Amino acid sequence: ATQIPILGICYGHHCLARALGAELFHGPENAEVGSYWLDTCDAASDDLLFSGMPSPFAAQLGHKDHLRALPPDTSWLAKTKASPFQAFKVNNAPTWGVQFHPELTDSDNRERFLFYVDYAKAVESSEDTGERLPDFIPSPDSNLLLSRFKNYAMSIP
């Protein structure tokens, strides 16, 4: 209602989705940890943050929780096979949720991976959808989302 820009990242994506009525589930068998290719959805082409994003684009992921479906009155922006609801925008509000980590570089995510042993175990036991890249790679397009969001938020009087 206030039209204050919000960008929920990972757990913030989950909190935002739950607040909007979506259901989440814990699914370590579909954990996504590492660098992945994400596909954009049709709504991305008209979105303030996602327009111009290549499809696929590389992003850093590290999660075992997933949305069952998009929250009501939102637009679907990005997906993977294991966790299809990677990004959404609340319709008629400057509010986005992203499952992935646009704030992390590939080296940040590698350090995080090595620090959290349980993530490493989750990857070993997760179903291989063929999307996880063999190594951590740069994700410049994903990282651009933060500056796009910041520039948008700073432009609001």
Coordinates of C-alpha atoms in Angstrom, one line a residue:
A1 CA 0.0 0.0 0.0
T2 CA 2.9 2.4 0.7
Q3 CA 4.6 1.7 -2.6
I4 CA 8.0 1.4 -0.9
P5 CA 10.3 -0.7 -3.1
I6 CA 11.1 -4.1 -1.7
L7 CA 13.5 -6.8 -2.9
G8 CA 13.2 -10.1 -1.0
I9 CA 16.3 -12.3 -1.5
C10 CA 16.3 -16.0 -0.7
Y11 CA 14.7 -16.1 2.8
G12 CA 13.2 -12.7 2.0
H13 CA 11.7 -14.3 -1.1
H14 CA 10.2 -17.0 1.2
C15 CA 8.9 -14.5 3.7
L16 CA 7.3 -12.3 1.1
A17 CA 5.7 -15.3 -0.6
R18 CA 4.2 -16.5 2.6
A19 CA 3.0 -13.1 3.6
L20 CA 1.2 -13.0 0.2
G21 CA -0.4 -16.5 0.8
A22 CA 1.9 -18.9 -1.0
E23 CA 2.9 -22.2 0.5
L24 CA 6.5 -23.3 0.9
F25 CA 8.1 -26.7 1.5
H26 CA 11.4 -28.0 2.6
G27 CA 12.8 -30.2 -0.2
P28 CA 16.5 -31.0 0.3
E29 CA 16.2 -33.6 -2.5
N30 CA 15.8 -30.6 -4.9
A31 CA 18.5 -28.5 -3.3
E32 CA 20.2 -26.0 -5.6
V33 CA 23.6 -25.0 -4.4
G34 CA 26.2 -23.4 -6.8
S35 CA 26.0 -21.6 -10.0
Y36 CA 22.9 -22.4 -12.1
W37 CA 21.3 -21.3 -15.4
L38 CA 17.9 -19.7 -14.9
D39 CA 15.4 -19.2 -17.6
T40 CA 13.3 -16.0 -17.8
C41 CA 9.5 -16.2 -18.1
D42 CA 7.3 -14.2 -20.4
A43 CA 6.6 -11.5 -17.8
A44 CA 10.3 -10.7 -17.5
S45 CA 10.5 -8.9 -20.8
D46 CA 8.2 -6.1 -19.4
D47 CA 9.6 -6.0 -15.9
L48 CA 11.6 -3.1 -14.6
L49 CA 14.4 -5.3 -13.1
F50 CA 14.3 -8.2 -15.5
S51 CA 13.8 -6.6 -18.9
G52 CA 16.8 -7.3 -21.1
M53 CA 18.0 -10.2 -19.1
P54 CA 19.3 -13.0 -21.3
S55 CA 17.6 -16.4 -21.1
P56 CA 19.2 -18.3 -19.7
F57 CA 21.3 -16.3 -17.2
A58 CA 23.8 -17.5 -14.6
A59 CA 22.9 -17.0 -10.9
Q60 CA 24.2 -18.1 -7.5
L61 CA 21.9 -20.4 -5.6
G62 CA 22.0 -21.9 -2.1
H63 CA 18.6 -23.2 -0.8
K64 CA 16.6 -26.3 0.1
D65 CA 13.2 -24.6 0.5
H66 CA 10.9 -24.0 -2.4
L67 CA 7.6 -22.3 -3.3
R68 CA 4.8 -24.7 -4.3
A69 CA 3.2 -22.1 -6.4
L70 CA 3.4 -18.3 -7.0
P71 CA 1.5 -16.1 -4.6
P72 CA -1.7 -14.6 -5.9
D73 CA -1.6 -11.4 -8.0
T74 CA 2.1 -11.8 -8.9
S75 CA 4.0 -12.2 -12.2
W76 CA 6.4 -15.1 -12.8
L77 CA 9.9 -13.8 -13.8
A78 CA 12.5 -16.7 -13.6
K79 CA 12.6 -20.4 -13.1
T80 CA 14.7 -23.6 -12.9
K81 CA 13.5 -27.2 -13.2
A82 CA 14.1 -28.1 -9.5
S83 CA 12.6 -24.9 -8.1
P84 CA 10.5 -23.3 -10.8
F85 CA 9.5 -20.2 -8.9
Q86 CA 12.8 -18.4 -8.7
A87 CA 11.5 -14.9 -9.1
F88 CA 8.3 -13.0 -9.0
K89 CA 6.9 -9.5 -8.9
V90 CA 3.9 -8.3 -7.0
N91 CA 1.5 -6.8 -9.5
N92 CA 0.8 -3.1 -9.0
A93 CA 3.6 -2.8 -6.4
P94 CA 7.4 -2.2 -6.5
T95 CA 8.0 -5.5 -4.8
W96 CA 10.0 -8.4 -6.0
G97 CA 11.1 -11.8 -4.6
V98 CA 14.1 -13.7 -5.9
Q99 CA 15.1 -17.2 -4.7
F100 CA 18.7 -16.8 -6.0
H101 CA 21.4 -14.5 -4.7
P102 CA 22.1 -11.5 -6.9
E103 CA 24.3 -10.1 -4.1
L104 CA 26.8 -13.0 -4.4
T105 CA 29.6 -13.4 -6.8
D106 CA 30.8 -16.8 -7.8
S107 CA 33.7 -16.6 -5.4
D108 CA 31.4 -15.5 -2.6
N109 CA 29.1 -18.5 -3.3
R110 CA 32.1 -20.9 -3.4
E111 CA 33.2 -19.6 0.1
R112 CA 29.7 -20.0 1.4
F113 CA 29.5 -23.5 0.0
L114 CA 32.7 -24.5 1.7
F115 CA 31.6 -22.9 5.0
Y116 CA 28.3 -24.7 5.1
V117 CA 29.0 -28.4 5.1
D118 CA 25.3 -29.2 5.2
Y119 CA 24.9 -27.4 1.8
A120 CA 27.6 -29.6 0.4
K121 CA 25.9 -32.7 1.7
A122 CA 22.6 -31.4 0.2
V123 CA 24.2 -31.2 -3.2
E124 CA 25.6 -34.7 -3.0
S125 CA 22.1 -36.1 -2.1
S126 CA 20.0 -33.9 -4.4
E127 CA 18.5 -35.0 -7.7
D128 CA 20.7 -33.9 -10.6
T129 CA 18.5 -32.0 -13.0
G130 CA 21.4 -31.2 -15.2
E131 CA 21.2 -27.5 -14.4
R132 CA 23.9 -27.2 -11.8
L133 CA 27.1 -26.0 -13.5
P134 CA 30.3 -28.0 -12.9
D135 CA 31.9 -25.1 -11.2
F136 CA 31.0 -21.7 -9.8
I137 CA 30.9 -19.2 -12.6
P138 CA 30.4 -15.4 -12.8
S139 CA 26.8 -14.2 -12.8
P140 CA 27.1 -10.6 -14.0
D141 CA 23.5 -10.4 -15.3
S142 CA 22.1 -11.6 -12.0
N143 CA 24.4 -9.2 -10.1
L144 CA 23.0 -6.3 -12.2
L145 CA 19.6 -6.8 -10.6
L146 CA 20.8 -5.1 -7.3
S147 CA 22.0 -1.9 -9.1
R148 CA 18.8 -1.8 -11.1
F149 CA 16.8 -2.1 -7.9
K150 CA 18.9 0.5 -6.1
N151 CA 18.6 2.9 -9.0
Y152 CA 14.9 2.5 -9.1
A153 CA 14.5 2.9 -5.3
M154 CA 16.7 6.0 -5.3
S155 CA 14.6 7.6 -8.1
I156 CA 11.5 7.6 -6.0
P157 CA 10.9 11.0 -4.3

